Short mmCIF file of C-alpha atoms and ligand atoms in Angstrom, two decimals:
data_model
loop_
_atom_site.label_atom_id
_atom_site.label_comp_id
_atom_site.label_asym_id
_atom_site.label_seq_id
_atom_site.Cartn_x
_atom_site.Cartn_y
_atom_site.Cartn_z
CA MET A 1 17.60 -17.51 44.31
CA ARG A 2 19.85 -16.15 41.62
CA ASN A 3 20.86 -12.55 42.24
CA LEU A 4 22.94 -10.87 39.56
CA ILE A 5 24.51 -7.43 39.31
CA LEU A 6 24.69 -6.09 35.77
CA PHE A 7 27.53 -3.62 36.04
CA GLY A 8 29.21 -1.13 33.74
CA PRO A 9 29.56 2.54 32.87
CA PRO A 10 26.72 4.66 31.49
CA GLY A 11 25.96 3.52 27.94
CA ALA A 12 27.45 0.04 28.41
CA GLY A 13 24.13 -1.63 27.55
CA LYS A 14 22.91 -2.67 31.00
CA GLY A 15 19.26 -1.80 30.33
CA THR A 16 19.23 -3.43 26.89
CA GLN A 17 20.76 -6.66 28.15
CA SER A 18 18.64 -6.77 31.31
CA ALA A 19 15.48 -6.95 29.20
CA PHE A 20 16.65 -10.26 27.72
CA LEU A 21 18.07 -11.71 30.92
CA VAL A 22 14.94 -11.13 33.02
CA ASP A 23 12.89 -13.17 30.53
CA HIS A 24 15.47 -15.87 30.04
CA TYR A 25 16.16 -16.44 33.75
CA ASN A 26 12.77 -15.35 35.12
CA LEU A 27 14.28 -12.62 37.28
CA VAL A 28 12.96 -9.31 38.59
CA HIS A 29 14.71 -6.33 37.03
CA LEU A 30 15.54 -3.52 39.44
CA SER A 31 17.05 -0.47 37.77
CA THR A 32 17.57 2.36 40.24
CA GLY A 33 17.77 4.84 37.32
CA ASP A 34 14.37 3.63 36.01
CA ILE A 35 12.83 3.87 39.48
CA PHE A 36 14.14 7.41 39.94
CA ARG A 37 12.80 8.39 36.49
CA ALA A 38 9.37 6.91 37.36
CA ASN A 39 9.38 9.02 40.52
CA ILE A 40 10.27 12.14 38.55
CA LYS A 41 7.40 11.42 36.15
CA GLY A 42 5.04 10.84 39.06
CA GLU A 43 6.23 14.10 40.64
CA THR A 44 6.99 12.50 43.99
CA GLU A 45 9.19 14.03 46.65
CA LEU A 46 11.82 11.37 45.94
CA GLY A 47 11.65 12.22 42.23
CA GLN A 48 12.20 15.88 42.91
CA LEU A 49 15.23 15.13 45.05
CA ALA A 50 16.68 12.61 42.56
CA LYS A 51 16.23 14.99 39.62
CA SER A 52 18.43 17.63 41.20
CA TYR A 53 21.34 15.14 41.16
CA MET A 54 20.55 13.32 37.91
CA ASP A 55 20.37 16.49 35.83
CA GLN A 56 23.95 17.21 36.82
CA GLY A 57 25.25 13.70 36.28
CA GLN A 58 25.82 13.22 40.00
CA LEU A 59 24.82 10.30 42.19
CA VAL A 60 21.72 10.45 44.33
CA PRO A 61 22.86 10.17 47.99
CA ASP A 62 23.50 6.66 49.29
CA ASP A 63 21.01 6.73 52.16
CA VAL A 64 18.08 7.61 49.88
CA THR A 65 19.13 5.15 47.17
CA ILE A 66 19.73 2.22 49.54
CA LYS A 67 16.41 2.72 51.32
CA MET A 68 14.56 2.84 48.01
CA LEU A 69 16.31 -0.28 46.66
CA GLU A 70 15.56 -2.29 49.80
CA SER A 71 11.91 -1.35 49.69
CA GLU A 72 11.73 -2.40 46.02
CA VAL A 73 13.29 -5.80 46.81
CA ASN A 74 10.76 -6.26 49.61
CA LYS A 75 7.92 -5.80 47.11
CA HIS A 76 8.88 -9.12 45.45
CA PRO A 77 8.95 -11.78 48.19
CA ASP A 78 8.37 -14.58 45.66
CA ALA A 79 11.06 -13.57 43.16
CA ALA A 80 13.31 -16.29 41.75
CA GLY A 81 16.08 -13.70 41.85
CA PHE A 82 16.94 -10.15 40.90
CA ILE A 83 18.98 -8.34 38.29
CA PHE A 84 20.40 -5.23 39.90
CA ASP A 85 21.01 -2.69 37.12
CA GLY A 86 22.74 0.55 38.03
CA PHE A 87 23.04 -0.53 41.67
CA PRO A 88 25.34 -0.71 43.62
CA ARG A 89 27.18 2.37 42.38
CA THR A 90 29.31 3.06 45.46
CA THR A 91 31.17 0.78 47.85
CA ALA A 92 28.75 1.89 50.59
CA GLN A 93 25.83 0.68 48.46
CA ALA A 94 27.64 -2.62 47.82
CA GLY A 95 28.18 -3.15 51.55
CA ALA A 96 24.54 -2.31 52.28
CA LEU A 97 23.30 -4.69 49.55
CA ASP A 98 25.47 -7.55 50.82
CA ALA A 99 24.26 -7.03 54.39
CA PHE A 100 20.63 -6.68 53.34
CA LEU A 101 20.72 -9.90 51.28
CA GLU A 102 22.59 -11.74 54.00
CA GLY A 103 19.84 -10.77 56.45
CA GLN A 104 17.46 -12.66 54.16
CA GLY A 105 19.75 -15.66 53.79
CA GLN A 106 20.61 -14.55 50.24
CA THR A 107 23.71 -13.45 48.38
CA ILE A 108 24.96 -12.05 45.08
CA ALA A 109 25.77 -14.92 42.72
CA SER A 110 27.73 -12.88 40.22
CA MET A 111 28.66 -9.41 39.03
CA LEU A 112 28.56 -9.30 35.23
CA ALA A 113 30.56 -6.27 34.13
CA LEU A 114 30.08 -4.95 30.60
CA GLU A 115 33.38 -3.53 29.39
CA VAL A 116 33.16 -0.78 26.76
CA PRO A 117 35.80 1.83 25.80
CA GLU A 118 35.03 5.41 26.86
CA ALA A 119 34.90 6.86 23.32
CA GLU A 120 32.24 4.32 22.37
CA LEU A 121 30.18 5.11 25.49
CA LYS A 122 30.01 8.78 24.52
CA THR A 123 28.94 7.96 20.96
CA ARG A 124 26.26 5.56 22.21
CA LEU A 125 24.84 7.98 24.79
CA LEU A 126 24.57 10.88 22.34
CA ALA A 127 22.84 8.55 19.85
CA ARG A 128 20.52 7.28 22.59
CA ALA A 129 19.48 10.84 23.46
CA ALA A 130 17.44 10.95 20.25
CA THR A 131 15.14 8.19 21.50
CA SER A 132 15.53 8.10 25.30
CA GLY A 133 14.29 11.64 25.87
CA ARG A 134 16.82 11.77 28.70
CA ALA A 135 18.30 15.20 29.34
CA ASP A 136 21.38 13.54 30.87
CA ASP A 137 22.10 11.78 27.54
CA ALA A 138 21.83 14.92 25.42
CA ASP A 139 24.48 17.11 27.02
CA PRO A 140 28.14 16.16 26.43
CA ALA A 141 29.19 17.89 29.66
CA VAL A 142 26.71 15.80 31.71
CA ILE A 143 27.84 12.62 29.91
CA GLN A 144 31.46 13.42 30.81
CA LYS A 145 30.45 14.07 34.43
CA ARG A 146 28.65 10.69 34.60
CA ILE A 147 31.71 8.91 33.22
CA ASP A 148 34.00 10.75 35.66
CA VAL A 149 31.70 9.85 38.59
CA TYR A 150 31.67 6.24 37.37
CA ASN A 151 35.48 6.10 37.29
CA ALA A 152 35.87 7.75 40.70
CA GLU A 153 33.01 6.25 42.73
CA THR A 154 31.56 3.26 40.90
CA ALA A 155 34.53 1.46 39.35
CA PRO A 156 35.86 0.55 42.86
CA VAL A 157 32.67 -1.50 43.42
CA ALA A 158 34.11 -4.02 40.93
CA ASP A 159 37.07 -4.60 43.28
CA HIS A 160 34.65 -5.38 46.09
CA TYR A 161 33.11 -8.26 44.10
CA ARG A 162 36.44 -9.27 42.52
CA ALA A 163 37.78 -9.85 46.03
CA ALA A 164 34.76 -12.06 46.71
CA GLY A 165 35.49 -14.08 43.52
CA LYS A 166 32.21 -12.91 41.94
CA TYR A 167 33.44 -10.61 39.17
CA GLN A 168 32.98 -11.65 35.53
CA GLY A 169 34.18 -9.21 32.87
CA ILE A 170 32.19 -9.32 29.62
CA ASP A 171 33.26 -7.69 26.34
CA GLY A 172 30.45 -5.16 25.80
CA VAL A 173 31.31 -4.27 22.20
CA GLY A 174 29.53 -5.99 19.32
CA SER A 175 25.96 -6.76 18.34
CA ILE A 176 23.27 -6.93 21.02
CA GLU A 177 22.85 -10.66 20.29
CA ASP A 178 26.59 -11.36 20.57
CA ILE A 179 26.76 -9.64 23.93
CA THR A 180 23.66 -11.49 25.16
CA GLY A 181 25.39 -14.73 24.15
CA ARG A 182 28.49 -13.82 26.16
CA LEU A 183 26.33 -13.02 29.19
CA THR A 184 24.35 -16.27 29.07
CA THR A 185 27.58 -18.25 28.67
CA ALA A 186 28.98 -16.49 31.75
CA ILE A 187 25.80 -17.00 33.81
CA GLY A 188 25.33 -20.61 32.83
CA ALA A 189 22.16 -22.70 32.70
P1 AMP B 1 21.05 5.19 34.97
O1 AMP B 1 19.67 5.08 34.43
O2 AMP B 1 21.51 3.94 35.65
O3 AMP B 1 22.02 5.69 33.93
O4 AMP B 1 21.01 6.31 36.12
C1 AMP B 1 20.67 7.65 35.81
C2 AMP B 1 21.02 8.53 37.00
O5 AMP B 1 20.25 8.13 38.14
C3 AMP B 1 22.46 8.49 37.46
O6 AMP B 1 23.30 9.35 36.70
C4 AMP B 1 22.33 8.93 38.92
O7 AMP B 1 22.12 10.34 39.00
C5 AMP B 1 21.02 8.26 39.34
N1 AMP B 1 21.25 6.90 39.88
C6 AMP B 1 20.87 5.72 39.33
N2 AMP B 1 21.25 4.69 40.09
C7 AMP B 1 21.90 5.22 41.16
C8 AMP B 1 22.57 4.67 42.29
N3 AMP B 1 22.64 3.34 42.49
N4 AMP B 1 23.14 5.54 43.18
C9 AMP B 1 23.07 6.87 43.00
N5 AMP B 1 22.48 7.45 41.94
C10 AMP B 1 21.91 6.64 41.02
#
């Protein structure tokens, strides 16, 4: 199995690049943000809870997020591997993911981290608001909160995988195709 983490701040291009990588490597794409949004649309209890955090640019609590992610992985027993997009976002989530995969005789092969300067992230997110319909993209204060939460709680997750020799930094500025090329070079055949 090939399990990859596509990592980076909000607006780094994780969703865009995942779409290509899942096809190219035949992987299952698990985006915790997408799953939460599907739950909000479906008006589930989980969606209602997630929305109260997402609207403010805050993280959904670890226990809820980890449980949801594990149950999504379990829905794909025949997967050739997963792309984790937007997860793990805290060191507690990273520890839980490592332990969960280890329990299945699996591991994370690589963390691919898209590196994009903060000013460009803000420009991209505001532009994306026009098409994403996401309330959290449209409000500069919520964008700033998401970037602050990323720097405080999520950036340390990179150190966790760096220490394990699994971190690969990827320049996330340029055309979509150029960045896809950098990712496939980093992942290999
Ligand atoms: P995203 O689509 O990855 O930008 O996520 C949108 C929002 O969903 C985030 O701002 C968080 O509120 C929530 N979310 C997504 N993934 C996670 C996660 N792994 N842990 C906690 N909250 C998350």
